[in-house]
Coordinates of N, CA, C and O in Angstrom, one line a residue:
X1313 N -15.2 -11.0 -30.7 CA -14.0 -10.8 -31.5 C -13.6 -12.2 -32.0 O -13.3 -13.2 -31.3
X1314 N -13.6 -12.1 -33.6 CA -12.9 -13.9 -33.9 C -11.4 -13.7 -33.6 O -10.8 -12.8 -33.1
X1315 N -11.0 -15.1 -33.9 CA -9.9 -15.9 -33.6 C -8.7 -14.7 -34.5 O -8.0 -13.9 -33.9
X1316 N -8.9 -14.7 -35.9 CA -8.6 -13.9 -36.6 C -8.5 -12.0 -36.5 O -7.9 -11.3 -37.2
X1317 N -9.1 -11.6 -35.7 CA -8.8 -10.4 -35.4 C -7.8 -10.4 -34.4 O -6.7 -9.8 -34.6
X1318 N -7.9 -11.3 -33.2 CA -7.1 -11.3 -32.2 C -5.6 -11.8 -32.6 O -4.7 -11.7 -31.7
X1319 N -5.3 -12.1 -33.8 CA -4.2 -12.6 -34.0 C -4.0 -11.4 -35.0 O -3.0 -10.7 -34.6
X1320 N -4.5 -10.7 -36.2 CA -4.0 -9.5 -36.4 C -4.3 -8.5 -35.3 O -5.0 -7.7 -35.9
X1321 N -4.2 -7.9 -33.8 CA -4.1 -7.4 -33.2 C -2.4 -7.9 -32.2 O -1.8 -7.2 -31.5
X1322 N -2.1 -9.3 -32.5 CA -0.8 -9.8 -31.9 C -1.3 -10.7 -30.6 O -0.5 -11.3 -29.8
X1323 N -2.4 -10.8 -30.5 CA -3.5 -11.2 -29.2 C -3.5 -12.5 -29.8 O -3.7 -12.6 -31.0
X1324 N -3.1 -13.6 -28.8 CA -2.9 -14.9 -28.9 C -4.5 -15.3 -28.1 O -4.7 -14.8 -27.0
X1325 N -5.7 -16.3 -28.7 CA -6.5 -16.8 -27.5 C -6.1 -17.5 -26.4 O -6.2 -17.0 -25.3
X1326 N -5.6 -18.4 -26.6 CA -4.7 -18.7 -25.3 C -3.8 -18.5 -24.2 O -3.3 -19.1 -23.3
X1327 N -3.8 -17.1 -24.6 CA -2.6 -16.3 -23.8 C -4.2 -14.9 -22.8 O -4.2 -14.1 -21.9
X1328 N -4.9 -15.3 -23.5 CA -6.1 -14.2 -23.6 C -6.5 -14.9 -22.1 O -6.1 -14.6 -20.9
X1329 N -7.2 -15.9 -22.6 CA -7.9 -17.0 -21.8 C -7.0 -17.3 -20.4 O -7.6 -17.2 -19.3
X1330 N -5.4 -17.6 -20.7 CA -5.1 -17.7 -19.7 C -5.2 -16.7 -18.5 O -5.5 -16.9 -17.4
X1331 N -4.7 -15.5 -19.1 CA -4.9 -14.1 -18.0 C -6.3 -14.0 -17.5 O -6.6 -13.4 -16.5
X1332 N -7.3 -14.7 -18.2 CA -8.5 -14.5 -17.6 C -8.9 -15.3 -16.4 O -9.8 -15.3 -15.6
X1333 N -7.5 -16.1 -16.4 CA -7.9 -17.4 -15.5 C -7.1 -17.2 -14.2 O -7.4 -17.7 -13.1
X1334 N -6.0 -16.2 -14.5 CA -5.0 -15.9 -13.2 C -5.9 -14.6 -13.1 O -5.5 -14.4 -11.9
X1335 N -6.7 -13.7 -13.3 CA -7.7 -12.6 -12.5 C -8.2 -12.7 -11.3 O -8.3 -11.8 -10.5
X1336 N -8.7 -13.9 -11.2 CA -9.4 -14.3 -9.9 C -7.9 -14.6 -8.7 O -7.8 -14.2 -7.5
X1337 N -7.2 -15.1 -9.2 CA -6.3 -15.9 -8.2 C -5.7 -14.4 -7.6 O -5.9 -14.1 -6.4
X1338 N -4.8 -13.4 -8.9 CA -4.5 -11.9 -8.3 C -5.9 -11.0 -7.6 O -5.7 -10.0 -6.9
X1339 N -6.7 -11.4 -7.8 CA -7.8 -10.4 -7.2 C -7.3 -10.7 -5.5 O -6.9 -10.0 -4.6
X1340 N -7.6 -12.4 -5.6 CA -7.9 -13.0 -4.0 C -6.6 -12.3 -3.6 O -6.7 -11.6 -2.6
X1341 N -4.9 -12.4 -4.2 CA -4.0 -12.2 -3.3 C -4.4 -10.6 -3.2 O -4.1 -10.2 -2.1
X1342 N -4.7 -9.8 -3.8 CA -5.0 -8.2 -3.4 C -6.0 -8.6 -2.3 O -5.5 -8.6 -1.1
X1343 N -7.3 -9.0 -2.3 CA -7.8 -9.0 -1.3 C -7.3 -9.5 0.1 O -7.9 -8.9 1.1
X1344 N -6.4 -10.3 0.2 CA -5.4 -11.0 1.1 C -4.5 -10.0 1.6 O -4.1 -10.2 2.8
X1345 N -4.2 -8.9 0.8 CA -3.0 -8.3 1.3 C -3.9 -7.1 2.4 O -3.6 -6.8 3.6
X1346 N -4.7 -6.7 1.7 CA -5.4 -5.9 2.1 C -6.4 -6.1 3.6 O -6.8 -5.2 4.4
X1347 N -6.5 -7.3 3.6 CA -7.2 -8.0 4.8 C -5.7 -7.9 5.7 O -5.8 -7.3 6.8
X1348 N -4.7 -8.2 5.4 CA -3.4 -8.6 6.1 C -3.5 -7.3 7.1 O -3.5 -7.3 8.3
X1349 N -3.5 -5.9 6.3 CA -3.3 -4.9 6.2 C -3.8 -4.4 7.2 O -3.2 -4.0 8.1
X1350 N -5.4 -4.5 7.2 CA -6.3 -4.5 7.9 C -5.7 -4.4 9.4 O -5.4 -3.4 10.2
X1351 N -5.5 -6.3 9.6 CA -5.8 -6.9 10.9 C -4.4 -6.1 11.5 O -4.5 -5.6 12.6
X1352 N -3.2 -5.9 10.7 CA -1.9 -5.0 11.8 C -2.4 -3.9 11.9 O -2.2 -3.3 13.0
X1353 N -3.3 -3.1 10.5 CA -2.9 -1.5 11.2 C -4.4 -0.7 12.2 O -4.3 0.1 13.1
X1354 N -5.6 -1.3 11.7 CA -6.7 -0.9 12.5 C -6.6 -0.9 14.3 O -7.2 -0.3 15.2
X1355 N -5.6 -1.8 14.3 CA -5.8 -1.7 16.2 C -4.2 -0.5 16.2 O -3.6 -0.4 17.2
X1356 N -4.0 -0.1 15.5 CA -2.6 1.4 16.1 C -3.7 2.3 15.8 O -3.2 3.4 15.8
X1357 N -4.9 2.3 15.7 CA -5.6 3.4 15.6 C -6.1 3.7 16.9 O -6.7 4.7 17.3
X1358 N -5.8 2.9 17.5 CA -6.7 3.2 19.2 C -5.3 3.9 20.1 O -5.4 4.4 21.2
X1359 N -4.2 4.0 19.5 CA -3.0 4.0 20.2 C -2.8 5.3 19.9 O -2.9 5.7 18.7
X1360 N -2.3 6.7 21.2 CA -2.1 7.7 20.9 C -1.1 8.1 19.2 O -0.6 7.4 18.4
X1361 N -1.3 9.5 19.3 CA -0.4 9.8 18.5 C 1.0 9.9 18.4 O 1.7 9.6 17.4
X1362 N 1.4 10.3 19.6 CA 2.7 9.9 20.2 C 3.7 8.5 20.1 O 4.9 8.3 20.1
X1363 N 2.6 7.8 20.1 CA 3.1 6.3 19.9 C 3.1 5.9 18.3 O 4.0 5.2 17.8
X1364 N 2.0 6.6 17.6 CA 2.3 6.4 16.3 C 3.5 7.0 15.6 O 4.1 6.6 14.6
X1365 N 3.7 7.8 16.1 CA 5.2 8.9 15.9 C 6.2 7.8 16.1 O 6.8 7.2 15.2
X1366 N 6.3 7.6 17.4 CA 7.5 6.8 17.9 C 7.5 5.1 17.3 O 8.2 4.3 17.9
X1367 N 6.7 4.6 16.3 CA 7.0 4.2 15.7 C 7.2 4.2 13.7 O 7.6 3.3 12.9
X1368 N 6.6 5.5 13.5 CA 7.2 5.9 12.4 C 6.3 6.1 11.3 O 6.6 6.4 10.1
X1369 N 4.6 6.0 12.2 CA 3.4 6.3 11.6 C 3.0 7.4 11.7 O 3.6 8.1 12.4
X1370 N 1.8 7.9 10.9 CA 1.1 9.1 11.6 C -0.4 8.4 11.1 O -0.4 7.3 10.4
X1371 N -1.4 9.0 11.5 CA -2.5 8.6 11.9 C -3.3 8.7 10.4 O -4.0 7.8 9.8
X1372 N -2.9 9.9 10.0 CA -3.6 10.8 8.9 C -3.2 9.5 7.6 O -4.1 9.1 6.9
X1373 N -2.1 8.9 7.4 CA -1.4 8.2 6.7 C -2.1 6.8 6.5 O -2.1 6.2 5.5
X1374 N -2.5 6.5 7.7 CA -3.3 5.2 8.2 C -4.2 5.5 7.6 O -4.4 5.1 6.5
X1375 N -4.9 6.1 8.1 CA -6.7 6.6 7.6 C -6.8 6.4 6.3 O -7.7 5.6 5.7
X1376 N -5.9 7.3 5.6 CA -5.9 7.2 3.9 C -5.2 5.7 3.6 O -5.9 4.9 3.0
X1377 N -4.2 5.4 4.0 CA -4.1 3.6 3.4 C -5.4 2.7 3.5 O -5.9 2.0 2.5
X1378 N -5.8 2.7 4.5 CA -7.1 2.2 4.5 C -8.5 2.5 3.9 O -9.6 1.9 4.1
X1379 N -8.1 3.6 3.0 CA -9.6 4.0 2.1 C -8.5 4.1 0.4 O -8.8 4.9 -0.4
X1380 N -7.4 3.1 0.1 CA -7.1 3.3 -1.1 C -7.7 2.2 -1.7 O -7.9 1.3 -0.9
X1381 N -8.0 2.2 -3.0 CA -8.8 1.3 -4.0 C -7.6 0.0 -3.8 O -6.5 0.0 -3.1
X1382 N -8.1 -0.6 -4.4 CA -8.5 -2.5 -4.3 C -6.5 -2.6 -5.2 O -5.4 -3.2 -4.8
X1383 N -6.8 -1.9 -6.3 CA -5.4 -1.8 -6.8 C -4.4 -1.4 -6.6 O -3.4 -1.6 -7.3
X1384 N -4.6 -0.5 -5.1 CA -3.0 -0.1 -5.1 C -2.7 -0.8 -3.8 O -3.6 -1.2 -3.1
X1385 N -1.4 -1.0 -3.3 CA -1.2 -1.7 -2.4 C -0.8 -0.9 -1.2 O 0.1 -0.1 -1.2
X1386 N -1.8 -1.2 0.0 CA -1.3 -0.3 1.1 C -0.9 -0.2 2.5 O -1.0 0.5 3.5
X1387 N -0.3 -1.5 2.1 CA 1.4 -1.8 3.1 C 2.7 -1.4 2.2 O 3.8 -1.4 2.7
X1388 N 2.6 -1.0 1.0 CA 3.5 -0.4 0.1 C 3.4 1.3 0.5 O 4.4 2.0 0.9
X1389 N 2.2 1.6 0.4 CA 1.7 2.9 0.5 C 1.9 3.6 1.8 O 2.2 4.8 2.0
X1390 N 1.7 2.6 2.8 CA 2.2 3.1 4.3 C 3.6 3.4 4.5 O 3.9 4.5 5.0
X1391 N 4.7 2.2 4.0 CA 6.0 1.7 4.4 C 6.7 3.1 3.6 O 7.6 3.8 4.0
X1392 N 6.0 3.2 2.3 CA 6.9 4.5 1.3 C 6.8 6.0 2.3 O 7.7 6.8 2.3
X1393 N 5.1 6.3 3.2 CA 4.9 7.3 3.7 C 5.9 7.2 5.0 O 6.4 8.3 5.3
X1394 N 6.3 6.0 5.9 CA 7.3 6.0 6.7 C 8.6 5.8 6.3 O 9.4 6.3 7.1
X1395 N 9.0 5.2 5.6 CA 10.3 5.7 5.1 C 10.8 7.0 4.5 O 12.0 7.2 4.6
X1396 N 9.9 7.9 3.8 CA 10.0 9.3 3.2 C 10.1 10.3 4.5 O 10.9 11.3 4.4
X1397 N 9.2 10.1 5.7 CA 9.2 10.9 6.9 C 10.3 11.2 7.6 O 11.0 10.2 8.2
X1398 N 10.7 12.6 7.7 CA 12.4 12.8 8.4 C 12.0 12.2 9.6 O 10.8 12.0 10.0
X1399 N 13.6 11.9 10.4 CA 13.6 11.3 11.1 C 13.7 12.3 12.3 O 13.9 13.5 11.9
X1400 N 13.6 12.1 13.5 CA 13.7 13.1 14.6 C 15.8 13.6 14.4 O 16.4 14.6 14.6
X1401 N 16.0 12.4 14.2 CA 18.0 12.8 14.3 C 17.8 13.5 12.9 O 18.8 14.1 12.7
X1402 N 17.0 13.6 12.0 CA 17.6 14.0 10.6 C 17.3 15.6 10.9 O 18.2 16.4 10.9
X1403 N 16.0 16.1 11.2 CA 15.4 17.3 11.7 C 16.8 17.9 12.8 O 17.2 19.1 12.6
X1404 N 17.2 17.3 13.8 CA 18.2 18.1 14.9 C 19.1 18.3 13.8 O 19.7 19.4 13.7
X1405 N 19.5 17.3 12.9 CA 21.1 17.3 12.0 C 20.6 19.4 11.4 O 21.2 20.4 11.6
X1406 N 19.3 19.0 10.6 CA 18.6 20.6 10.1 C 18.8 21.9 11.0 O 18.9 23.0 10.5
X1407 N 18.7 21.6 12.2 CA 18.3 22.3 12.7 C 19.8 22.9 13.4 O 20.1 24.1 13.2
X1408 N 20.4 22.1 13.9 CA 21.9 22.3 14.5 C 22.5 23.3 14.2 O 22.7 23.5 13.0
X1409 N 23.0 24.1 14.9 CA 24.4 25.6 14.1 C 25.5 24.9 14.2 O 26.2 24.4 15.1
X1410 N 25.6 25.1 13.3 CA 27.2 24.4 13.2 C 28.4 25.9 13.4 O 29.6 25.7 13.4

């Protein structure tokens, strides 16, 4: 593509070039996060399920964060599946006759 199409498209080369040069650097921190990800959550896999309860995991949740593609982030993906999960007090609040 010349210089001239890229600039009637609004595409600056320089701005082009630069993003091509921060790719590598966001690749490494996805890979980084994902390694991070790794080393905390692979060892709660050996830990009953009970224990992943009582801290606010479930197993099935783990399993799948760990098989998501390169682009989604899944310490985001975990933390949203444990924050969304009722809580044991929210369930009795449900459940209670008032």
């Amino acid at each position: 593509m010349t210089t001239a199409q890229l600039h009637t498209m609004g595409l600056h080369p320089k701005a082009m070039f630069s993003g091509m040069v921060h790719a590598p650097a966001t690749l490494a921190r996805r890979m980084a996060r994902r390694y991070e990800f790794r080393k905390a959550f692979i060892p709660l896999l050996a830990e009953r399920d009970q224990i992943l309860n009582d801290i606010g995991y479930q197993r099935y949740d783990i399993l799948r964060a760990l098989r998501l593609p390169l682009n989604e982030d899944a310490m985001d993906y975990i933390e949203c599946k444990r924050l969304t999960r009722p809580t044991e007090e929210s369930q009795t609040r449900l459940t209670r006759k008032i």
